[in-house]
Amino acid sequence: MNLAAATNESLANISNVLIYSSMAVYTLAFFAHIAEWVFGSRSKVGRTAAALTGAQAGAEGAGAGAAAPVRVAHAQQGGGTAVLDRPKIVTRAAAGSRDVPDGPGAAGGTFKGDLYGRVAISLTLVAFLVQAGGVVARALSVQRAPWGNMYEFSITFSTVAVGTYLVLLALGKNVRWMGLLLVTTVLLDLGVATTLLYTASDQLVPALDSYWLWIHVSTAILCGAVFYIGAVATLLYLFRDSYEAKLAAGGKPGAFARSVLSRLPAAGSLDKFSYRINAAVFPLWTFTIIAGAIWAGDAWGRYWGWDPKEVWSFITWVAYASYLHARATAGWKGRKAAYLALLAFGCWLFNYYGVNIFVNGKHSYAGV
């Protein structure tokens, strides 16, 4: 074995160690997120903050716009006093909409819950950096873009998804409620990647050995990560909407709804967030398909051949286009639009897992 081969093998081993290490840190973050939700729901301060939020919403129900955060809750911890911010009150003037405030978040407005939440975010950041190091090491071990097979695509996809989440947090967006679901699914993704999809480092098949790999596949990964963030918000919207509808009808939600769903953003906020994030990334998905067609022309001498991957990429595009068109022109909002958005993301998932594993075509590079 020459020096270059030995170096590449060492880098591949380092990549594996970093990926497994990131899974360990993500597991710690998972338990920290659990603690955030648990202590946030059990605290008297959390219940008081939620009650004050509801009272403020009732007082301002006739107004429009959003009230600024008000510092309302004081929690004793270790002899000190922490002043907590109450979430913004969100009201909506659209006909038929509910004037419902955003929930206080996973921490429930408590000192201890917020502390565990900050620990969870810190651990998630550390895990992201370790995982990103594993992806870079994998790239260096083969001296190419680290997404030539499903294993590499999977570890890169979850890295980008977590990075997107952290960027939204850094921009001050109210997305910390997503942390537990995100970390859970990232652990599942890495578990599947390391046990079922793992492929040893190797060079690309000739058709993939192109600079278009950096352009086409990188944008596909980014689109998938952002679509995933939108799908999580859409799914939680459906639960929160049912919770709000039950309250509006005079019903009494169950323990799960009272302890978890009451702390999520309002259904209208989740619906608006998922729509905006899907709309923002849709043009990039359009570019991804165009870039793939150009690459196909260079590699196979035709821009479109109705290969299964091409077909399902187009189906995914049509599904998201239908969702955005319905929201913009047909006035589809709420649950009907949410179902369509989840269907579109389901198409994306099948395009990745189903087509790569179960369908033979020119894009069969799963490596499993």
Tab-separated table of N, CA and C in Angstrom, residues 213-297:
chain	number	residue	atom	x	y	z
A	213	LEU	N	-21.351	17.515	-10.343
A	213	LEU	CA	-21.658	16.850	-9.071
A	213	LEU	C	-21.716	17.871	-7.948
A	214	TRP	N	-20.774	18.817	-7.952
A	214	TRP	CA	-20.759	19.855	-6.918
A	214	TRP	C	-21.986	20.755	-7.028
A	215	ILE	N	-22.420	21.031	-8.238
A	215	ILE	CA	-23.524	21.976	-8.441
A	215	ILE	C	-24.872	21.301	-8.219
A	216	HIS	N	-25.110	20.231	-8.948
A	216	HIS	CA	-26.433	19.590	-8.938
A	216	HIS	C	-26.747	18.929	-7.598
A	217	VAL	N	-25.834	18.105	-7.098
A	217	VAL	CA	-26.133	17.337	-5.890
A	217	VAL	C	-26.120	18.225	-4.650
A	218	SER	N	-25.241	19.215	-4.625
A	218	SER	CA	-25.208	20.103	-3.457
A	218	SER	C	-26.523	20.869	-3.316
A	219	THR	N	-27.072	21.336	-4.433
A	219	THR	CA	-28.355	22.052	-4.360
A	219	THR	C	-29.496	21.097	-4.006
A	220	ALA	N	-29.415	19.847	-4.479
A	220	ALA	CA	-30.439	18.865	-4.123
A	220	ALA	C	-30.423	18.597	-2.619
A	221	ILE	N	-29.239	18.506	-2.039
A	221	ILE	CA	-29.124	18.273	-0.600
A	221	ILE	C	-29.679	19.459	0.174
A	222	LEU	N	-29.324	20.671	-0.231
A	222	LEU	CA	-29.818	21.866	0.453
A	222	LEU	C	-31.335	21.956	0.362
A	223	CYS	N	-31.872	21.681	-0.829
A	223	CYS	CA	-33.334	21.725	-0.989
A	223	CYS	C	-34.006	20.701	-0.088
A	224	GLY	N	-33.468	19.485	-0.056
A	224	GLY	CA	-34.057	18.455	0.783
A	224	GLY	C	-34.040	18.829	2.248
A	225	ALA	N	-32.936	19.421	2.711
A	225	ALA	CA	-32.840	19.821	4.114
A	225	ALA	C	-33.869	20.893	4.458
A	226	VAL	N	-34.038	21.872	3.580
A	226	VAL	CA	-35.000	22.944	3.837
A	226	VAL	C	-36.433	22.427	3.706
A	227	PHE	N	-36.681	21.574	2.715
A	227	PHE	CA	-38.001	20.958	2.602
A	227	PHE	C	-38.335	20.178	3.876
A	228	TYR	N	-37.320	19.527	4.447
A	228	TYR	CA	-37.542	18.770	5.687
A	228	TYR	C	-37.963	19.704	6.821
A	229	ILE	N	-37.284	20.844	6.952
A	229	ILE	CA	-37.655	21.823	7.987
A	229	ILE	C	-39.111	22.260	7.792
A	230	GLY	N	-39.485	22.516	6.542
A	230	GLY	CA	-40.865	22.901	6.260
A	230	GLY	C	-41.849	21.799	6.577
A	231	ALA	N	-41.470	20.537	6.318
A	231	ALA	CA	-42.361	19.415	6.590
A	231	ALA	C	-42.587	19.237	8.089
A	232	VAL	N	-41.535	19.428	8.890
A	232	VAL	CA	-41.682	19.336	10.345
A	232	VAL	C	-42.667	20.393	10.841
A	233	ALA	N	-42.516	21.624	10.353
A	233	ALA	CA	-43.426	22.699	10.758
A	233	ALA	C	-44.856	22.384	10.316
A	234	THR	N	-45.001	21.817	9.126
A	234	THR	CA	-46.336	21.479	8.631
A	234	THR	C	-46.986	20.403	9.486
A	235	LEU	N	-46.222	19.377	9.847
A	235	LEU	CA	-46.765	18.298	10.675
A	235	LEU	C	-47.203	18.817	12.044
A	236	LEU	N	-46.360	19.653	12.648
A	236	LEU	CA	-46.710	20.208	13.951
A	236	LEU	C	-47.908	21.160	13.833
A	237	TYR	N	-48.027	21.824	12.687
A	237	TYR	CA	-49.192	22.678	12.471
A	237	TYR	C	-50.487	21.882	12.575
A	238	LEU	N	-50.504	20.688	11.974
A	238	LEU	CA	-51.722	19.873	11.993
A	238	LEU	C	-52.120	19.524	13.427
A	239	PHE	N	-51.137	19.181	14.263
A	239	PHE	CA	-51.434	18.865	15.662
A	239	PHE	C	-51.914	20.104	16.413
A	240	ARG	N	-51.206	21.214	16.218
A	240	ARG	CA	-51.570	22.436	16.925
A	240	ARG	C	-52.941	22.941	16.465
A	241	ASP	N	-53.251	22.812	15.181
A	241	ASP	CA	-54.540	23.263	14.682
A	241	ASP	C	-55.676	22.460	15.303
A	242	SER	N	-55.485	21.161	15.425
A	242	SER	CA	-56.509	20.326	16.070
A	242	SER	C	-56.701	20.740	17.523
A	243	TYR	N	-55.590	21.056	18.194
A	243	TYR	CA	-55.651	21.500	19.592
A	243	TYR	C	-56.446	22.802	19.713
A	244	GLU	N	-56.160	23.758	18.838
A	244	GLU	CA	-56.860	25.037	18.894
A	244	GLU	C	-58.342	24.878	18.538
A	245	ALA	N	-58.633	24.021	17.568
A	245	ALA	CA	-60.026	23.797	17.180
A	245	ALA	C	-60.820	23.185	18.327
A	246	LYS	N	-60.184	22.290	19.066
A	246	LYS	CA	-60.872	21.674	20.195
A	246	LYS	C	-61.160	22.692	21.283
A	247	LEU	N	-60.184	23.582	21.536
A	247	LEU	CA	-60.404	24.643	22.518
A	247	LEU	C	-61.533	25.572	22.070
A	248	ALA	N	-61.527	25.924	20.779
A	248	ALA	CA	-62.543	26.835	20.259
A	248	ALA	C	-63.939	26.232	20.342
A	249	ALA	N	-64.020	24.890	20.258
A	249	ALA	CA	-65.317	24.225	20.334
A	249	ALA	C	-65.753	23.959	21.764
A	250	GLY	N	-64.928	24.400	22.725
A	250	GLY	CA	-65.269	24.195	24.126
A	250	GLY	C	-64.866	22.857	24.682
A	251	GLY	N	-64.062	22.099	23.933
A	251	GLY	CA	-63.605	20.801	24.405
A	251	GLY	C	-62.435	20.926	25.365
A	252	LYS	N	-62.083	19.808	25.964
A	252	LYS	CA	-60.960	19.764	26.900
A	252	LYS	C	-59.875	18.875	26.305
A	253	PRO	N	-58.751	19.471	25.864
A	253	PRO	CA	-57.673	18.673	25.286
A	253	PRO	C	-57.083	17.706	26.307
A	254	GLY	N	-56.447	16.653	25.820
A	254	GLY	CA	-55.822	15.674	26.689
A	254	GLY	C	-54.544	16.194	27.315
A	255	ALA	N	-53.920	15.341	28.127
A	255	ALA	CA	-52.709	15.733	28.849
A	255	ALA	C	-51.575	16.079	27.895
A	256	PHE	N	-51.445	15.308	26.804
A	256	PHE	CA	-50.378	15.577	25.838
A	256	PHE	C	-50.547	16.962	25.222
A	257	ALA	N	-51.760	17.283	24.840
A	257	ALA	CA	-52.018	18.589	24.222
A	257	ALA	C	-51.748	19.714	25.203
A	258	ARG	N	-52.170	19.530	26.449
A	258	ARG	CA	-51.974	20.594	27.440
A	258	ARG	C	-50.505	20.793	27.776
A	259	SER	N	-49.724	19.721	27.780
A	259	SER	CA	-48.327	19.833	28.203
A	259	SER	C	-47.370	20.112	27.060
A	260	VAL	N	-47.739	19.738	25.830
A	260	VAL	CA	-46.818	19.877	24.696
A	260	VAL	C	-47.352	20.858	23.653
A	261	LEU	N	-48.541	20.575	23.123
A	261	LEU	CA	-49.053	21.389	22.024
A	261	LEU	C	-49.314	22.825	22.441
A	262	SER	N	-49.652	23.046	23.710
A	262	SER	CA	-49.927	24.408	24.159
A	262	SER	C	-48.698	25.291	24.113
A	263	ARG	N	-47.513	24.691	24.063
A	263	ARG	CA	-46.274	25.485	24.068
A	263	ARG	C	-45.720	25.731	22.669
A	264	LEU	N	-46.330	25.136	21.655
A	264	LEU	CA	-45.889	25.381	20.283
A	264	LEU	C	-46.347	26.759	19.810
A	265	PRO	N	-45.744	27.277	18.736
A	265	PRO	CA	-46.291	28.491	18.121
A	265	PRO	C	-47.734	28.248	17.682
A	266	ALA	N	-48.495	29.317	17.537
A	266	ALA	CA	-49.885	29.204	17.093
A	266	ALA	C	-49.941	28.516	15.728
A	267	ALA	N	-51.068	27.880	15.451
A	267	ALA	CA	-51.235	27.177	14.178
A	267	ALA	C	-50.987	28.106	12.992
A	268	GLY	N	-51.483	29.340	13.095
A	268	GLY	CA	-51.266	30.296	12.014
A	268	GLY	C	-49.799	30.609	11.801
A	269	SER	N	-49.035	30.685	12.893
A	269	SER	CA	-47.596	30.954	12.785
A	269	SER	C	-46.873	29.788	12.119
A	270	LEU	N	-47.222	28.555	12.510
A	270	LEU	CA	-46.599	27.381	11.908
A	270	LEU	C	-46.945	27.270	10.428
A	271	ASP	N	-48.194	27.559	10.092
A	271	ASP	CA	-48.637	27.496	8.703
A	271	ASP	C	-47.877	28.515	7.853
A	272	LYS	N	-47.747	29.713	8.386
A	272	LYS	CA	-47.037	30.769	7.645
A	272	LYS	C	-45.553	30.434	7.502
A	273	PHE	N	-44.954	29.889	8.562
A	273	PHE	CA	-43.531	29.532	8.516
A	273	PHE	C	-43.272	28.464	7.459
A	274	SER	N	-44.083	27.405	7.455
A	274	SER	CA	-43.865	26.319	6.495
A	274	SER	C	-44.062	26.814	5.061
A	275	TYR	N	-45.050	27.677	4.856
A	275	TYR	CA	-45.285	28.205	3.505
A	275	TYR	C	-44.098	29.041	3.036
A	276	ARG	N	-43.624	29.907	3.895
A	276	ARG	CA	-42.518	30.778	3.497
A	276	ARG	C	-41.243	29.995	3.210
A	277	ILE	N	-40.963	28.985	4.019
A	277	ILE	CA	-39.711	28.265	3.820
A	277	ILE	C	-39.781	27.384	2.572
A	278	ASN	N	-40.947	26.810	2.289
A	278	ASN	CA	-41.103	26.031	1.056
A	278	ASN	C	-41.040	26.937	-0.175
A	279	ALA	N	-41.663	28.108	-0.070
A	279	ALA	CA	-41.633	29.048	-1.191
A	279	ALA	C	-40.220	29.563	-1.444
A	280	ALA	N	-39.449	29.741	-0.377
A	280	ALA	CA	-38.096	30.281	-0.529
A	280	ALA	C	-37.172	29.303	-1.244
A	281	VAL	N	-37.338	27.995	-0.991
A	281	VAL	CA	-36.401	27.018	-1.561
A	281	VAL	C	-36.886	26.443	-2.887
A	282	PHE	N	-38.149	26.666	-3.233
A	282	PHE	CA	-38.677	26.088	-4.471
A	282	PHE	C	-37.902	26.530	-5.718
A	283	PRO	N	-37.535	27.803	-5.866
A	283	PRO	CA	-36.732	28.169	-7.048
A	283	PRO	C	-35.413	27.409	-7.133
A	284	LEU	N	-34.815	27.114	-5.968
A	284	LEU	CA	-33.558	26.356	-5.985
A	284	LEU	C	-33.799	24.918	-6.433
A	285	TRP	N	-34.956	24.340	-6.060
A	285	TRP	CA	-35.280	22.997	-6.545
A	285	TRP	C	-35.486	23.005	-8.055
A	286	THR	N	-36.075	24.081	-8.569
A	286	THR	CA	-36.220	24.216	-10.024
A	286	THR	C	-34.855	24.240	-10.695
A	287	PHE	N	-33.924	25.006	-10.094
A	287	PHE	CA	-32.561	25.044	-10.638
A	287	PHE	C	-31.900	23.671	-10.557
A	288	THR	N	-32.167	22.922	-9.487
A	288	THR	CA	-31.582	21.589	-9.330
A	288	THR	C	-31.968	20.686	-10.492
A	289	ILE	N	-33.236	20.725	-10.881
A	289	ILE	CA	-33.697	19.889	-11.991
A	289	ILE	C	-33.068	20.343	-13.303
A	290	ILE	N	-32.972	21.658	-13.498
A	290	ILE	CA	-32.353	22.179	-14.724
A	290	ILE	C	-30.880	21.782	-14.780
A	291	ALA	N	-30.174	21.908	-13.660
A	291	ALA	CA	-28.753	21.533	-13.616
A	291	ALA	C	-28.579	20.043	-13.889
A	292	GLY	N	-29.497	19.229	-13.348
A	292	GLY	CA	-29.422	17.799	-13.621
A	292	GLY	C	-29.617	17.477	-15.092
A	293	ALA	N	-30.519	18.211	-15.740
A	293	ALA	CA	-30.746	17.988	-17.168
A	293	ALA	C	-29.508	18.356	-17.987
A	294	ILE	N	-28.859	19.455	-17.612
A	294	ILE	CA	-27.644	19.861	-18.330
A	294	ILE	C	-26.548	18.817	-18.133
A	295	TRP	N	-26.413	18.322	-16.895
A	295	TRP	CA	-25.422	17.289	-16.602
A	295	TRP	C	-25.722	16.015	-17.388
A	296	ALA	N	-27.009	15.654	-17.486
A	296	ALA	CA	-27.386	14.465	-18.251
A	296	ALA	C	-27.007	14.620	-19.730
A	297	GLY	N	-27.148	15.848	-20.234
A	297	GLY	CA	-26.747	16.087	-21.611
A	297	GLY	C	-25.261	15.877	-21.814
